[in-house]
């Protein structure tokens, strides 16, 4: 009988603890996520989709920005998993490296932007739990900053290494000509056609 009472007590206790955790999320992290998402959507609206696209295309040109700025913007603005869609602005041979960079940043980004990967906020919560319990607010902020910066360094390294591995596999697989054709098609698709100037004529003004 005592065993049944113990099981019943702890069975109810499990749901009580779960309910308390849910209330903590509702009153704590949920408002923060909503505000951050609203801010990101507002920034995108203010800046404009065309300018955002231009910034992403610019960052895709250079390796140092392709595996730092590009995945950072993608993860913060589009969140996980939509952020990988920015790979459309890269040629085929660079897409695996971009994916590696972006997917490696979805946890460090939660230190300052938890909305970007809210489903896995427990990763950052686990990293910071000890500091929150024994440290100060200053130490917590320092940890968050270091986590974010180290994440940027790691995604750059992973991007460069994955791009090198991709080139090596293309060469070894005898697919150089195939990817050259992909590159030509990509370059052709991204050629901007100059806008035609509209000339106002007396007939048109009439």
mmCIF file of C-alpha atoms in Angstrom:
data_model
loop_
_atom_site.group_PDB
_atom_site.id
_atom_site.type_symbol
_atom_site.label_atom_id
_atom_site.label_comp_id
_atom_site.label_asym_id
_atom_site.label_seq_id
_atom_site.Cartn_x
_atom_site.Cartn_y
_atom_site.Cartn_z
ATOM 1 C CA UNK A 1 0.000 0.000 0.000
ATOM 2 C CA UNK A 2 2.832 2.351 0.865
ATOM 3 C CA UNK A 3 4.384 1.640 -2.518
ATOM 4 C CA UNK A 4 1.147 2.529 -4.286
ATOM 5 C CA UNK A 5 0.873 5.745 -2.289
ATOM 6 C CA UNK A 6 4.472 6.633 -3.215
ATOM 7 C CA UNK A 7 3.811 5.977 -6.919
ATOM 8 C CA UNK A 8 0.584 8.007 -6.840
ATOM 9 C CA UNK A 9 2.257 10.934 -5.090
ATOM 10 C CA UNK A 10 5.191 11.073 -7.476
ATOM 11 C CA UNK A 11 2.946 10.474 -10.495
ATOM 12 C CA UNK A 12 0.909 13.574 -9.639
ATOM 13 C CA UNK A 13 4.103 15.389 -8.686
ATOM 14 C CA UNK A 14 5.486 14.835 -12.175
ATOM 15 C CA UNK A 15 2.533 16.648 -13.728
ATOM 16 C CA UNK A 16 2.667 19.358 -11.074
ATOM 17 C CA UNK A 17 6.320 20.018 -11.889
ATOM 18 C CA UNK A 18 5.522 19.996 -15.613
ATOM 19 C CA UNK A 19 2.713 22.504 -15.068
ATOM 20 C CA UNK A 20 5.016 24.791 -13.087
ATOM 21 C CA UNK A 21 7.624 24.578 -15.847
ATOM 22 C CA UNK A 22 4.976 25.440 -18.444
ATOM 23 C CA UNK A 23 3.833 28.457 -16.429
ATOM 24 C CA UNK A 24 7.442 29.560 -16.161
ATOM 25 C CA UNK A 25 7.804 29.415 -19.934
ATOM 26 C CA UNK A 26 4.515 31.257 -20.503
ATOM 27 C CA UNK A 27 5.401 34.101 -18.143
ATOM 28 C CA UNK A 28 9.124 34.125 -18.931
ATOM 29 C CA UNK A 29 10.489 33.048 -22.296
ATOM 30 C CA UNK A 30 7.277 33.219 -24.359
ATOM 31 C CA UNK A 31 6.812 37.036 -24.164
ATOM 32 C CA UNK A 32 10.507 37.463 -24.992
ATOM 33 C CA UNK A 33 10.185 35.256 -28.071
ATOM 34 C CA UNK A 34 7.077 37.096 -29.275
ATOM 35 C CA UNK A 35 8.729 40.502 -28.881
ATOM 36 C CA UNK A 36 11.912 39.367 -30.663
ATOM 37 C CA UNK A 37 9.967 37.853 -33.552
ATOM 38 C CA UNK A 38 7.919 41.028 -33.883
ATOM 39 C CA UNK A 39 11.115 43.108 -33.915
ATOM 40 C CA UNK A 40 12.700 40.940 -36.628
ATOM 41 C CA UNK A 41 9.588 41.159 -38.811
ATOM 42 C CA UNK A 42 9.475 44.925 -38.265
ATOM 43 C CA UNK A 43 13.130 45.358 -39.244
ATOM 44 C CA UNK A 44 12.580 43.273 -42.383
ATOM 45 C CA UNK A 45 9.586 45.440 -43.277
ATOM 46 C CA UNK A 46 11.419 48.720 -42.609
ATOM 47 C CA UNK A 47 14.571 47.730 -44.483
ATOM 48 C CA UNK A 48 12.617 46.153 -47.322
ATOM 49 C CA UNK A 49 12.824 42.712 -48.884
ATOM 50 C CA UNK A 50 14.885 43.976 -51.835
ATOM 51 C CA UNK A 51 17.568 45.502 -49.601
ATOM 52 C CA UNK A 52 17.655 42.416 -47.408
ATOM 53 C CA UNK A 53 18.135 40.265 -50.489
ATOM 54 C CA UNK A 54 20.872 42.613 -51.714
ATOM 55 C CA UNK A 55 22.704 42.350 -48.390
ATOM 56 C CA UNK A 56 22.560 38.559 -48.504
ATOM 57 C CA UNK A 57 23.793 38.463 -52.112
ATOM 58 C CA UNK A 58 26.674 40.797 -51.205
ATOM 59 C CA UNK A 59 27.691 38.648 -48.229
ATOM 60 C CA UNK A 60 27.644 35.553 -50.466
ATOM 61 C CA UNK A 61 30.486 36.903 -52.628
ATOM 62 C CA UNK A 62 33.347 36.545 -50.123
ATOM 63 C CA UNK A 63 34.278 33.513 -48.039
ATOM 64 C CA UNK A 64 34.750 35.469 -44.798
ATOM 65 C CA UNK A 65 31.257 36.979 -45.031
ATOM 66 C CA UNK A 66 29.665 33.927 -46.639
ATOM 67 C CA UNK A 67 30.347 31.845 -43.540
ATOM 68 C CA UNK A 68 29.859 34.554 -40.908
ATOM 69 C CA UNK A 69 27.512 37.407 -41.840
ATOM 70 C CA UNK A 70 25.333 35.389 -44.204
ATOM 71 C CA UNK A 71 24.449 32.559 -41.767
ATOM 72 C CA UNK A 72 24.069 35.035 -38.879
ATOM 73 C CA UNK A 73 21.537 37.130 -40.801
ATOM 74 C CA UNK A 74 19.805 34.006 -42.089
ATOM 75 C CA UNK A 75 19.400 32.431 -38.646
ATOM 76 C CA UNK A 76 18.346 35.634 -36.877
ATOM 77 C CA UNK A 77 15.923 36.875 -39.516
ATOM 78 C CA UNK A 78 14.419 33.619 -40.834
ATOM 79 C CA UNK A 79 15.008 31.394 -37.752
ATOM 80 C CA UNK A 80 15.498 27.638 -37.825
ATOM 81 C CA UNK A 81 14.786 25.838 -40.183
ATOM 82 C CA UNK A 82 13.779 28.521 -42.733
ATOM 83 C CA UNK A 83 17.287 30.043 -42.565
ATOM 84 C CA UNK A 84 18.681 27.359 -44.892
ATOM 85 C CA UNK A 85 16.607 28.799 -47.724
ATOM 86 C CA UNK A 86 19.257 31.539 -48.127
ATOM 87 C CA UNK A 87 21.387 28.883 -49.828
ATOM 88 C CA UNK A 88 19.462 29.741 -52.996
ATOM 89 C CA UNK A 89 21.821 32.711 -53.417
ATOM 90 C CA UNK A 90 24.854 30.418 -53.656
ATOM 91 C CA UNK A 91 26.163 28.150 -56.426
ATOM 92 C CA UNK A 92 25.748 24.416 -55.901
ATOM 93 C CA UNK A 93 29.350 23.824 -54.815
ATOM 94 C CA UNK A 94 28.998 26.279 -51.887
ATOM 95 C CA UNK A 95 25.588 25.211 -50.592
ATOM 96 C CA UNK A 96 26.846 22.334 -48.381
ATOM 97 C CA UNK A 97 29.303 24.671 -46.647
ATOM 98 C CA UNK A 98 26.635 27.321 -46.064
ATOM 99 C CA UNK A 99 24.296 24.725 -44.600
ATOM 100 C CA UNK A 100 27.070 23.507 -42.294
ATOM 101 C CA UNK A 101 27.701 27.070 -41.098
ATOM 102 C CA UNK A 102 24.032 27.917 -40.598
ATOM 103 C CA UNK A 103 23.115 24.680 -38.836
ATOM 104 C CA UNK A 104 26.101 25.089 -36.512
ATOM 105 C CA UNK A 105 24.937 28.556 -35.461
ATOM 106 C CA UNK A 106 21.389 27.683 -34.392
ATOM 107 C CA UNK A 107 22.551 27.043 -30.810
ATOM 108 C CA UNK A 108 25.066 29.878 -30.163
ATOM 109 C CA UNK A 109 22.513 32.356 -31.545
ATOM 110 C CA UNK A 110 20.109 31.556 -28.690
ATOM 111 C CA UNK A 111 22.381 33.360 -26.229
ATOM 112 C CA UNK A 112 21.015 36.705 -27.491
ATOM 113 C CA UNK A 113 18.249 35.715 -29.927
ATOM 114 C CA UNK A 114 16.324 32.778 -28.431
ATOM 115 C CA UNK A 115 13.513 33.232 -30.964
ATOM 116 C CA UNK A 116 15.828 31.944 -33.718
ATOM 117 C CA UNK A 117 15.729 28.403 -32.350
ATOM 118 C CA UNK A 118 13.115 28.431 -29.617
ATOM 119 C CA UNK A 119 12.515 24.689 -29.825
ATOM 120 C CA UNK A 120 16.072 24.021 -28.613
ATOM 121 C CA UNK A 121 16.518 26.842 -26.100
ATOM 122 C CA UNK A 122 17.314 24.139 -23.539
ATOM 123 C CA UNK A 123 20.834 23.894 -25.041
ATOM 124 C CA UNK A 124 21.724 27.452 -24.017
ATOM 125 C CA UNK A 125 19.765 27.045 -20.768
ATOM 126 C CA UNK A 126 21.908 24.022 -19.931
ATOM 127 C CA UNK A 127 25.136 25.858 -20.756
ATOM 128 C CA UNK A 128 24.162 28.854 -18.636
ATOM 129 C CA UNK A 129 22.476 27.014 -15.738
ATOM 130 C CA UNK A 130 25.589 26.839 -13.590
ATOM 131 C CA UNK A 131 26.463 30.495 -14.087
ATOM 132 C CA UNK A 132 22.899 31.571 -13.320
ATOM 133 C CA UNK A 133 22.953 29.573 -10.102
ATOM 134 C CA UNK A 134 26.413 30.463 -8.801
ATOM 135 C CA UNK A 135 27.484 33.523 -10.785
ATOM 136 C CA UNK A 136 26.372 37.104 -11.284
ATOM 137 C CA UNK A 137 24.476 38.895 -14.043
ATOM 138 C CA UNK A 138 27.806 40.218 -15.373
ATOM 139 C CA UNK A 139 29.212 36.696 -15.607
ATOM 140 C CA UNK A 140 26.044 35.545 -17.363
ATOM 141 C CA UNK A 141 26.363 38.331 -19.945
ATOM 142 C CA UNK A 142 30.046 37.519 -20.447
ATOM 143 C CA UNK A 143 29.236 33.848 -21.010
ATOM 144 C CA UNK A 144 26.517 34.758 -23.517
ATOM 145 C CA UNK A 145 28.926 37.013 -25.428
ATOM 146 C CA UNK A 146 31.681 34.395 -25.487
ATOM 147 C CA UNK A 147 29.219 31.693 -26.575
ATOM 148 C CA UNK A 148 28.062 33.912 -29.430
ATOM 149 C CA UNK A 149 31.602 34.894 -30.548
ATOM 150 C CA UNK A 150 32.956 31.343 -30.362
ATOM 151 C CA UNK A 151 29.951 30.262 -32.420
ATOM 152 C CA UNK A 152 30.921 32.723 -35.170
ATOM 153 C CA UNK A 153 34.516 31.454 -35.188
ATOM 154 C CA UNK A 154 33.343 27.840 -35.350
ATOM 155 C CA UNK A 155 30.883 28.393 -38.214
ATOM 156 C CA UNK A 156 33.568 30.164 -40.248
ATOM 157 C CA UNK A 157 35.988 27.267 -39.754
ATOM 158 C CA UNK A 158 33.296 24.688 -40.545
ATOM 159 C CA UNK A 159 32.240 26.594 -43.654
ATOM 160 C CA UNK A 160 35.777 26.810 -45.024
ATOM 161 C CA UNK A 161 36.556 23.164 -44.244
ATOM 162 C CA UNK A 162 33.277 21.918 -45.747
ATOM 163 C CA UNK A 163 33.821 24.008 -48.895
ATOM 164 C CA UNK A 164 37.302 22.505 -49.259
ATOM 165 C CA UNK A 165 35.941 18.969 -48.738
ATOM 166 C CA UNK A 166 33.196 19.626 -51.304
ATOM 167 C CA UNK A 167 35.735 20.771 -53.908
ATOM 168 C CA UNK A 168 37.849 17.705 -53.179
ATOM 169 C CA UNK A 169 34.894 15.334 -53.572
ATOM 170 C CA UNK A 170 33.809 17.024 -56.807
ATOM 171 C CA UNK A 171 37.307 16.624 -58.221
ATOM 172 C CA UNK A 172 37.688 13.022 -57.083
ATOM 173 C CA UNK A 173 34.239 12.109 -58.353
ATOM 174 C CA UNK A 174 35.016 13.476 -61.803
ATOM 175 C CA UNK A 175 32.155 15.971 -61.519
ATOM 176 C CA UNK A 176 34.128 19.141 -62.267
ATOM 177 C CA UNK A 177 32.465 19.699 -65.641
ATOM 178 C CA UNK A 178 29.009 19.084 -64.173
ATOM 179 C CA UNK A 179 29.522 21.698 -61.481
ATOM 180 C CA UNK A 180 31.031 24.080 -64.015
ATOM 181 C CA UNK A 181 27.740 23.878 -65.884
ATOM 182 C CA UNK A 182 25.888 24.510 -62.617
ATOM 183 C CA UNK A 183 28.048 27.588 -62.060
ATOM 184 C CA UNK A 184 27.318 28.899 -65.552
ATOM 185 C CA UNK A 185 23.581 28.405 -65.063
ATOM 186 C CA UNK A 186 23.771 30.127 -61.661
ATOM 187 C CA UNK A 187 25.702 33.093 -63.089
ATOM 188 C CA UNK A 188 23.242 33.391 -65.973
ATOM 189 C CA UNK A 189 20.259 33.340 -63.621
ATOM 190 C CA UNK A 190 21.762 36.098 -61.478
ATOM 191 C CA UNK A 191 22.559 38.535 -64.273
ATOM 192 C CA UNK A 192 20.594 41.672 -63.587
ATOM 193 C CA UNK A 193 18.828 43.075 -66.601
ATOM 194 C CA UNK A 194 19.111 46.875 -66.738
ATOM 195 C CA UNK A 195 15.882 48.716 -66.211
ATOM 196 C CA UNK A 196 14.595 50.503 -69.292
ATOM 197 C CA UNK A 197 14.265 54.230 -68.873
ATOM 198 C CA UNK A 198 10.844 55.566 -69.593
ATOM 199 C CA UNK A 199 10.923 58.516 -71.954
ATOM 200 C CA UNK A 200 8.006 60.857 -71.587
ATOM 201 C CA UNK A 201 6.697 61.994 -74.930
ATOM 202 C CA UNK A 202 4.171 64.637 -75.845
ATOM 203 C CA UNK A 203 1.856 61.884 -77.055
ATOM 204 C CA UNK A 204 2.279 59.966 -73.803
ATOM 205 C CA UNK A 205 1.616 63.053 -71.724
ATOM 206 C CA UNK A 206 -1.574 63.764 -73.652
#
